[in-house]
PDB file of C-alpha atoms in Angstrom:
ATOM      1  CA  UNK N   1      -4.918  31.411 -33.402  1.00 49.00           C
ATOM      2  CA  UNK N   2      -8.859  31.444 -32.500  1.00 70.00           C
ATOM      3  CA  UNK N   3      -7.721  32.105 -28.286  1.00 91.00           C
ATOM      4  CA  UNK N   4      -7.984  34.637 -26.406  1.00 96.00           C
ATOM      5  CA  UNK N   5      -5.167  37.848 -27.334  1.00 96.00           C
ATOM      6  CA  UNK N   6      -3.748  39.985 -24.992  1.00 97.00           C
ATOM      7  CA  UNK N   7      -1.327  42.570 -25.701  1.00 97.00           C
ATOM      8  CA  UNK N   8       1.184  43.869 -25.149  1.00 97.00           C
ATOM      9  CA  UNK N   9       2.726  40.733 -23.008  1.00 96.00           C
ATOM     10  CA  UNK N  10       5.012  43.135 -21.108  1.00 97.00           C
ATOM     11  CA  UNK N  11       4.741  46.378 -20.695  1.00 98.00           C
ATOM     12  CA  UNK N  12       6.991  48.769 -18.183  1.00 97.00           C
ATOM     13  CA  UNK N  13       5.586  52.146 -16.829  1.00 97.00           C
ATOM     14  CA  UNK N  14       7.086  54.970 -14.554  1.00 97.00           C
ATOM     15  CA  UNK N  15       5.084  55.568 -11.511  1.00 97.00           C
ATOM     16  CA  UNK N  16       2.501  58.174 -12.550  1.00 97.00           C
ATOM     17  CA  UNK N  17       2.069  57.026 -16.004  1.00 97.00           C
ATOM     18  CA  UNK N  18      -0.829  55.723 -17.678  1.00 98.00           C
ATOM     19  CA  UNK N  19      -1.078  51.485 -18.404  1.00 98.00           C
ATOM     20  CA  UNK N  20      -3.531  50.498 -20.746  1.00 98.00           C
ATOM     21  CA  UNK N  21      -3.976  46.358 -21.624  1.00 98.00           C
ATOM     22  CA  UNK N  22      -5.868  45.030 -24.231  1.00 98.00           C
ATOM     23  CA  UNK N  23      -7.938  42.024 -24.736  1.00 98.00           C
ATOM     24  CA  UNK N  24      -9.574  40.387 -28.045  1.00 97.00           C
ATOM     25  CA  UNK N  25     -11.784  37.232 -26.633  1.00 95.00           C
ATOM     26  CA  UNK N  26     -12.181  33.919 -28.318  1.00 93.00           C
ATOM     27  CA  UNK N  27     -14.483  34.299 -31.596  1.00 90.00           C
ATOM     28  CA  UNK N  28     -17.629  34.231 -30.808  1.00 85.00           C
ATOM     29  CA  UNK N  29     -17.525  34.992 -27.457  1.00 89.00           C
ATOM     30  CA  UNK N  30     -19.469  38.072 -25.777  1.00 88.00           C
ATOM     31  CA  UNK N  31     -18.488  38.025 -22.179  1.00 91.00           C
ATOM     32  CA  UNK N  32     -14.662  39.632 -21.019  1.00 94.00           C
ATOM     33  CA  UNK N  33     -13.548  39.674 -17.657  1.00 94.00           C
ATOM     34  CA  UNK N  34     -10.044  40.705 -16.029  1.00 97.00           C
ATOM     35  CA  UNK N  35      -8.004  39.313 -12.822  1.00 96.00           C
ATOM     36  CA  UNK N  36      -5.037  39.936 -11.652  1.00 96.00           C
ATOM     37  CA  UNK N  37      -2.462  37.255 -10.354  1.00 93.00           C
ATOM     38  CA  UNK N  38       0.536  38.649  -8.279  1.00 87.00           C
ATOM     39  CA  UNK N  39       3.522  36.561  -7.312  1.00 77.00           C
ATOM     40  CA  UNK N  40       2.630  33.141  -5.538  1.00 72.00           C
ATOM     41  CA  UNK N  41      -0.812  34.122  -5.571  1.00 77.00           C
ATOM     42  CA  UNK N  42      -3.779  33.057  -7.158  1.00 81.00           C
ATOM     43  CA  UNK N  43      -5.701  35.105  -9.841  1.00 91.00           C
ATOM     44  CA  UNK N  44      -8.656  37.883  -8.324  1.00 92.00           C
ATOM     45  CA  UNK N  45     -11.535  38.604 -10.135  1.00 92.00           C
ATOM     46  CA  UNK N  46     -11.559  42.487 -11.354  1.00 95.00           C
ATOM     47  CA  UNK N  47     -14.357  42.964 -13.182  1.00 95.00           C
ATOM     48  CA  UNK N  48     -17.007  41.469 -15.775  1.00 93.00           C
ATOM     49  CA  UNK N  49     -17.913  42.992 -18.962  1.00 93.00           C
ATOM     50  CA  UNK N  50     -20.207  42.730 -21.846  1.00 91.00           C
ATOM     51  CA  UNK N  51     -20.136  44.772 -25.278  1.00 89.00           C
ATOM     52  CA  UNK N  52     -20.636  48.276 -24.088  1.00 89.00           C
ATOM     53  CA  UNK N  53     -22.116  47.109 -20.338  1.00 93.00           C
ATOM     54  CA  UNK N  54     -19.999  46.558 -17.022  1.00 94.00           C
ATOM     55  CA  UNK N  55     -21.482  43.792 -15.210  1.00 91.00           C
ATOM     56  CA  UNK N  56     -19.999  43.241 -12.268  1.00 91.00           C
ATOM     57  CA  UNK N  57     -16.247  45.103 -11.174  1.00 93.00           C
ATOM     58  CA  UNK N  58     -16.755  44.151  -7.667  1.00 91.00           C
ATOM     59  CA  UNK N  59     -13.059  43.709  -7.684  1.00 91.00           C
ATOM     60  CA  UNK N  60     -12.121  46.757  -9.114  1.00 94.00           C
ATOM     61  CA  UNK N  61     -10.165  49.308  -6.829  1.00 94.00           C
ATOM     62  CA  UNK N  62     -12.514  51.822  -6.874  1.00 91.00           C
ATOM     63  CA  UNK N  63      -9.430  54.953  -7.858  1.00 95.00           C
ATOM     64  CA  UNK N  64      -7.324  54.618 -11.430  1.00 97.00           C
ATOM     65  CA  UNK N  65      -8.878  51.536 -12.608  1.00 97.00           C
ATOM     66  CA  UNK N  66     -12.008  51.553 -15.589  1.00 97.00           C
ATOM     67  CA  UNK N  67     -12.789  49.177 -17.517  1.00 97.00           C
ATOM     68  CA  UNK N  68     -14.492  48.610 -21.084  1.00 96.00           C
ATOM     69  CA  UNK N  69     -15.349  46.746 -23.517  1.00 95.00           C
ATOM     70  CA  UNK N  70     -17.285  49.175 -27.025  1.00 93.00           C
ATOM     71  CA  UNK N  71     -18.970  47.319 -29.346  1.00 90.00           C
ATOM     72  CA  UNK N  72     -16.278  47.443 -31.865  1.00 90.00           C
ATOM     73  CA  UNK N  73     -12.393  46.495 -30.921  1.00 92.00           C
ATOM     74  CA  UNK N  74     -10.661  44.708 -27.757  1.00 95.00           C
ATOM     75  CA  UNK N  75     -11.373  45.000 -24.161  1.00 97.00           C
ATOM     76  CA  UNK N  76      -9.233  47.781 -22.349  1.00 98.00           C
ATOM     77  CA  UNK N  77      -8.277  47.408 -19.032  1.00 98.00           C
ATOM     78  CA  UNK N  78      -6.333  51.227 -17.917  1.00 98.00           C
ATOM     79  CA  UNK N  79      -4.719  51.875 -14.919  1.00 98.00           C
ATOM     80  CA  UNK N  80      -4.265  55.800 -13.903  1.00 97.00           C
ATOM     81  CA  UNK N  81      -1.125  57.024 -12.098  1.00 97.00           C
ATOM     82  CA  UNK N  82       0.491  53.807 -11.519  1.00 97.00           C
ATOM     83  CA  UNK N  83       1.883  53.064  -9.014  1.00 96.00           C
ATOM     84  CA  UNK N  84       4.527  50.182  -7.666  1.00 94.00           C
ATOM     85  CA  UNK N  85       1.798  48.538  -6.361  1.00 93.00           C
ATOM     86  CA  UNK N  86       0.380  47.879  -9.061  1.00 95.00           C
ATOM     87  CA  UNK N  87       3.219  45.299 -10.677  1.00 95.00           C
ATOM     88  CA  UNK N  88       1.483  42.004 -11.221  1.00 96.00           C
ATOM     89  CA  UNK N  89       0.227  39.807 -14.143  1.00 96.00           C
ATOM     90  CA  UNK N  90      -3.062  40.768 -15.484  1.00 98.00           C
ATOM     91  CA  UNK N  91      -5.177  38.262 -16.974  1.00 97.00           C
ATOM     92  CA  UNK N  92      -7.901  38.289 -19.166  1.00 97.00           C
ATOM     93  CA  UNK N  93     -10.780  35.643 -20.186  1.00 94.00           C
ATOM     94  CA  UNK N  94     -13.853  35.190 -22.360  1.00 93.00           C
ATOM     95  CA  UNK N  95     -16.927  33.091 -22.385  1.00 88.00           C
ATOM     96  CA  UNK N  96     -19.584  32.649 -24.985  1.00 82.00           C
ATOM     97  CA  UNK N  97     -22.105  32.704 -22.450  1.00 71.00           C
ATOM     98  CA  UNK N  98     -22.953  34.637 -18.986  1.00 61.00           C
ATOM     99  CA  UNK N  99     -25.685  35.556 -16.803  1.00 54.00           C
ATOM    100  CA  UNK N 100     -28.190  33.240 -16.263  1.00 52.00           C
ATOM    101  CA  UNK N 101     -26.366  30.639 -18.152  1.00 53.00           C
ATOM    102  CA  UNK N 102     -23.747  30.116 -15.534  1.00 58.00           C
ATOM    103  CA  UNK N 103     -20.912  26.711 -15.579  1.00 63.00           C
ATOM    104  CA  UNK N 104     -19.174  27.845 -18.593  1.00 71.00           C
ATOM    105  CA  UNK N 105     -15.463  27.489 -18.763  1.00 80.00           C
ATOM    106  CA  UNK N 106     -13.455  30.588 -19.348  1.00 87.00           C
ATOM    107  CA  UNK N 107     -10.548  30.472 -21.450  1.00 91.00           C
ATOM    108  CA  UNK N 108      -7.765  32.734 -20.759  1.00 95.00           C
ATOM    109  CA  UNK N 109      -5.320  34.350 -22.524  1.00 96.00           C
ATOM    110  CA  UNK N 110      -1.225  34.420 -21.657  1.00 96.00           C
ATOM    111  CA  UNK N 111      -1.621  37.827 -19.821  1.00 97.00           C
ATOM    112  CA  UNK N 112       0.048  41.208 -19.532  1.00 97.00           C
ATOM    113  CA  UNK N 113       3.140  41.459 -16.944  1.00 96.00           C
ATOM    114  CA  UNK N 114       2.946  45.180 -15.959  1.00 97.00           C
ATOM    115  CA  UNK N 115       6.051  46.112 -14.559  1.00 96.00           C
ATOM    116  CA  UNK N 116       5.981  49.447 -12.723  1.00 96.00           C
ATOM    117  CA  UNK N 117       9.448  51.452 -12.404  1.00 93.00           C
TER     118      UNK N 117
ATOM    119  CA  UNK F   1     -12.714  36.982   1.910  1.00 57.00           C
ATOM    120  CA  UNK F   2     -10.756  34.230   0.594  1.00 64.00           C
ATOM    121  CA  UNK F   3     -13.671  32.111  -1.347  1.00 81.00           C
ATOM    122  CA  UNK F   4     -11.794  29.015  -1.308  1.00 89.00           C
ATOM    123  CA  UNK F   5      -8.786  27.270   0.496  1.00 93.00           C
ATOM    124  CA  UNK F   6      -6.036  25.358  -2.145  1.00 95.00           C
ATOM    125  CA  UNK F   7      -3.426  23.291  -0.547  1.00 95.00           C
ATOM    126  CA  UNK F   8      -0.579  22.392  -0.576  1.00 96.00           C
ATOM    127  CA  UNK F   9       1.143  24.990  -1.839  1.00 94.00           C
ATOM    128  CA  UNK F  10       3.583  23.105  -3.583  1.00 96.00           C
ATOM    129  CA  UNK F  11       3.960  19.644  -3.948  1.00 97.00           C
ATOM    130  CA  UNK F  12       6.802  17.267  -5.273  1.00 98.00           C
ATOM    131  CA  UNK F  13       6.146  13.858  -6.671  1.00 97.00           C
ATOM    132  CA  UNK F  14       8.521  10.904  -7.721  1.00 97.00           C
ATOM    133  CA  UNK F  15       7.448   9.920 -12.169  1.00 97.00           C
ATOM    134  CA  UNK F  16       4.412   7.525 -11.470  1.00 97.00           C
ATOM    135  CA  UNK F  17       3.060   8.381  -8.170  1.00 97.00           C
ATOM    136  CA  UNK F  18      -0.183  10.015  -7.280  1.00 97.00           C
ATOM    137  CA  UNK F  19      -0.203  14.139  -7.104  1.00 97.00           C
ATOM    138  CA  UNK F  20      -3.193  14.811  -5.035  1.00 98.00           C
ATOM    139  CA  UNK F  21      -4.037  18.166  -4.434  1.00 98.00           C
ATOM    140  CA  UNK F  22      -7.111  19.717  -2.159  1.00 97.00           C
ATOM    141  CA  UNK F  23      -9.357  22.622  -1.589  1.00 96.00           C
ATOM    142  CA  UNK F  24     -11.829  23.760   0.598  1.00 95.00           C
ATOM    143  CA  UNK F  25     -14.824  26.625   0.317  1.00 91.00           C
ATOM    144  CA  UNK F  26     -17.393  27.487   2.365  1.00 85.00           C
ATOM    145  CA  UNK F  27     -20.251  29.189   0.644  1.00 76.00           C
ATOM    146  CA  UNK F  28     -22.829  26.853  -0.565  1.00 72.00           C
ATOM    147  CA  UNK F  29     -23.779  28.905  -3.712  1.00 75.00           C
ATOM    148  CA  UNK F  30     -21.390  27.615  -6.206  1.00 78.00           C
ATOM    149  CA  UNK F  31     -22.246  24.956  -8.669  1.00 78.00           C
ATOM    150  CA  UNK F  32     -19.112  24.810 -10.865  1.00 86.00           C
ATOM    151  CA  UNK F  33     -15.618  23.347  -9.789  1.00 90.00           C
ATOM    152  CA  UNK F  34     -12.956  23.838 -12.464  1.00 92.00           C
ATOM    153  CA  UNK F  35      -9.102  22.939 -12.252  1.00 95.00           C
ATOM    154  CA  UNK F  36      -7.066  24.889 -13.819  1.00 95.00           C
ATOM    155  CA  UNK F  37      -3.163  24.181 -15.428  1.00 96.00           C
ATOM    156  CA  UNK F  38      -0.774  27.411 -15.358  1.00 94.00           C
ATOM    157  CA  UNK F  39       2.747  26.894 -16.985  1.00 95.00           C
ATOM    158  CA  UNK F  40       5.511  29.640 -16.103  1.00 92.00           C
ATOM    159  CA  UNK F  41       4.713  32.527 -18.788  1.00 90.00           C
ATOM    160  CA  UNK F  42       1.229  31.227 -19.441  1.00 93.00           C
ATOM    161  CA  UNK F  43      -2.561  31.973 -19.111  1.00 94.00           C
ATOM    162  CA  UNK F  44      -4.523  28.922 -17.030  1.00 94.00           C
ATOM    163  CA  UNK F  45      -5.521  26.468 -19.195  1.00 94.00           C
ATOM    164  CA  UNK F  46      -8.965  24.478 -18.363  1.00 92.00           C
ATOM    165  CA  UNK F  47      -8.023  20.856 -17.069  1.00 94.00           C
ATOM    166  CA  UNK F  48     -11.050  19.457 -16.059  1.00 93.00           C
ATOM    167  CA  UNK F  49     -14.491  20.462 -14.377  1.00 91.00           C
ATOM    168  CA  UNK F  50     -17.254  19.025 -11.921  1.00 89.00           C
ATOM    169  CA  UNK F  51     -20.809  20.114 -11.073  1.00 86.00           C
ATOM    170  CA  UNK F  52     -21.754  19.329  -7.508  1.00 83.00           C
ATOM    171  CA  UNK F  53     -24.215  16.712  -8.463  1.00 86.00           C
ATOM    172  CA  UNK F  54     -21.824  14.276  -9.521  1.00 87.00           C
ATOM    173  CA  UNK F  55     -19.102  12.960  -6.875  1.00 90.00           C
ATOM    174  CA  UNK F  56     -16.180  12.013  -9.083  1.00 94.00           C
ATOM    175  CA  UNK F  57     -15.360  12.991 -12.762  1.00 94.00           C
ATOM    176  CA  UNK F  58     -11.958  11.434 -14.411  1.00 95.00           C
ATOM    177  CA  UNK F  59     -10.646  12.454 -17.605  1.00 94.00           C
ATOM    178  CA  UNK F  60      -7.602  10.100 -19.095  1.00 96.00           C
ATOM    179  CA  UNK F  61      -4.980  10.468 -15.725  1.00 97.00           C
ATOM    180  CA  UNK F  62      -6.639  13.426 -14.006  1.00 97.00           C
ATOM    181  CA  UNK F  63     -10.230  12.768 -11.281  1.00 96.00           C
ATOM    182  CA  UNK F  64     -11.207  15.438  -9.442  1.00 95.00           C
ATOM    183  CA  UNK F  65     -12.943  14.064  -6.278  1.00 94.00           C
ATOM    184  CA  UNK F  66     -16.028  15.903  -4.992  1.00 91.00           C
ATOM    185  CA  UNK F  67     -17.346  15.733  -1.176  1.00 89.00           C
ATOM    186  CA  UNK F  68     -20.147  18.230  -0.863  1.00 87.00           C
ATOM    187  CA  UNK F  69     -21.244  18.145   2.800  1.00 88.00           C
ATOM    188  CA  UNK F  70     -17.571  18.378   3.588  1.00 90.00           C
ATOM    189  CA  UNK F  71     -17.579  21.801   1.040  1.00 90.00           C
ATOM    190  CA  UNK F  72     -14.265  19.847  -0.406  1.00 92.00           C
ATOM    191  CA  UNK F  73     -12.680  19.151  -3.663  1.00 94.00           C
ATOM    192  CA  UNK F  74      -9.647  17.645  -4.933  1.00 96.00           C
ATOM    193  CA  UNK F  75      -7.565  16.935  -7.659  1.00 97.00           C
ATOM    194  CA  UNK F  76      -6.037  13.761  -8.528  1.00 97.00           C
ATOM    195  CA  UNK F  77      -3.260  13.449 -10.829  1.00 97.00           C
ATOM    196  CA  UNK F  78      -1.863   9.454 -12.101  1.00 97.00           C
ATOM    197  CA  UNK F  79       0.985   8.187 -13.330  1.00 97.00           C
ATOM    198  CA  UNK F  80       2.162  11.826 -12.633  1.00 97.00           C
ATOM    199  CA  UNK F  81       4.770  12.834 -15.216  1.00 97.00           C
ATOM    200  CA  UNK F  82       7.610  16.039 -15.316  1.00 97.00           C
ATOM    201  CA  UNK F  83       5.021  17.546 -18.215  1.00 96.00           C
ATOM    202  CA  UNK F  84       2.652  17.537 -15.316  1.00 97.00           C
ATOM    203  CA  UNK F  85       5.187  20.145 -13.513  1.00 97.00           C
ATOM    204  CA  UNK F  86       2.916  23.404 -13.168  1.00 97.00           C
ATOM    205  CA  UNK F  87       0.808  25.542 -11.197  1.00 95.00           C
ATOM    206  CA  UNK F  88      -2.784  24.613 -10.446  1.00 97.00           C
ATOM    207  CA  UNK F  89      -5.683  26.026  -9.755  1.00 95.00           C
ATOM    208  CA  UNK F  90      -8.798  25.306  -8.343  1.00 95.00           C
ATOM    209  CA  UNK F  91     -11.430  27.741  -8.888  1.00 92.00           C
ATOM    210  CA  UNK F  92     -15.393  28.119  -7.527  1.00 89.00           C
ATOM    211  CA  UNK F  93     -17.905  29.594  -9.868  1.00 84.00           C
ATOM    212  CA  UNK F  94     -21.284  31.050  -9.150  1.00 76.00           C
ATOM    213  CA  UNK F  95     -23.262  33.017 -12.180  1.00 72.00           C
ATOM    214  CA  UNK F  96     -19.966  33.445 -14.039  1.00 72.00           C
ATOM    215  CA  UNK F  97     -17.751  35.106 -11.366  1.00 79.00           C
ATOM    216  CA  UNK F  98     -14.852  32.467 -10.336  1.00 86.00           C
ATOM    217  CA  UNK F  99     -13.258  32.733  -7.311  1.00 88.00           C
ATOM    218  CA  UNK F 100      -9.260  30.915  -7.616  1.00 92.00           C
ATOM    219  CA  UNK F 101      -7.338  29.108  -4.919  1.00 93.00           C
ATOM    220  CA  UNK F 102      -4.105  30.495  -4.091  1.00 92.00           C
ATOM    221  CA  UNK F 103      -2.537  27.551  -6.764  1.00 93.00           C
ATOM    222  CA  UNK F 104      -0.206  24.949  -6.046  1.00 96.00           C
ATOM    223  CA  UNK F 105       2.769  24.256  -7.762  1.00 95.00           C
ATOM    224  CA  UNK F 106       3.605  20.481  -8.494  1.00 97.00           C
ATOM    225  CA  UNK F 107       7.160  19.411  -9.415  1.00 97.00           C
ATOM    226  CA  UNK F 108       7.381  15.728 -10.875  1.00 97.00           C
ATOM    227  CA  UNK F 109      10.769  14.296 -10.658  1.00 96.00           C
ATOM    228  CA  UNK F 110      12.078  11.904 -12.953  1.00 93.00           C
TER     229      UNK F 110
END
């Protein structure tokens, strides 16, 4: 399967604990980002990453959340001291393309449902 | 800031009528309108995309309409079918960061 892979596809935490989500993108593609989608709404844009560069995380709460993406390995997307709060699907894409060469579809993968006890 | 304004939020639709869902933005500095298809468990899928130079694009059942002094898109689904049943998504896109409508979910009855 050449798509995007996220894992784990569920995942449960205590409040307090740490949540980490992973994210291989689509062969050949350089450019990551993350949203989150909670119940009956639609997804919001996290953040934007490149190998080893953070683009754009505009949409990143500024506390518990980082981002990254080395060169080597998956994108990780960890959340500090979880809280309930924090319970939603989280949804990662990848493009071959970014920056000035804008209109490119991203392709997502099936997501991570964080569940937060 | 909500980006852009999906609607309905759900929709139900006898086999072989027309599903016709809309959405609405304001800022002028997008210049990529994709649709996207969520099932129940899934990641979206791409359905079908229009730059705001053209007015209409249709691909087999599926046209998305574009009206771009009304800052207004929509979705057109054919001969809707129950393995059209899903969330969708409309989406804006400006130098690669995509802003999503709230989604609509469609149920096609047979």
């Amino acid at each position: 399967n050449a798509g995007v892979m996220q894992n784990p596809r569920h995942l449960v935490r205590r409040r307090g604990q740490e949540a980490r989500l992973r994210c291989s993108p689509m062969k050949g593609h350089s450019h990551v980002y993350w949203y989150r989608q909670l119940p009956e709404e639609g997804l919001k844009f996290m953040v934007y990453l490149q190998k080893e560069n953070i683009i754009d995380e505009s949409g990143m709460p500024k506390e518990r959340f980082s981002a990254e993406f080395p060169k080597e390995g998956p994108s990780i997307l960890r959340i500090q001291q979880v809280v309930r709060g924090d319970s939603a699907a989280y949804f990662c894409a990848s493009s071959p393309l970014g920056g000035l060469y804008s209109n490119q579809p991203q392709h997502f993968g099936d997501g991570t449902r964080l569940s937060i006890l | 800031q909500q980006q852009v304004k999906q609607s309905p939020q759900s929709l139900i639709v006898q086999k072989g009528g027309i599903s016709i869902i809309n959405c609405a933005y304001e800022n002028t500095a997008f210049d990529y309108f994709p649709w996207y298809q969520q099932f129940p468990g899934k990641g979206p899928a791409l359905l079908i995309a229009i730059r705001p130079d053209v007015s209409e694009k249709k691909e087999g059942r599926f046209t998305i309409s574009f009206n771009k002094s009304a800052k207004q898109f929509s979705l057109h689904i054919m001969d809707s079918q129950p393995g059209d049943s899903a969330t969708y998504l409309c989406a804006l896109e400006n130098f690669n960061k995509f802003y999503f409508g709230s989604g609509t979910k469609l149920n096609v009855k047979p």
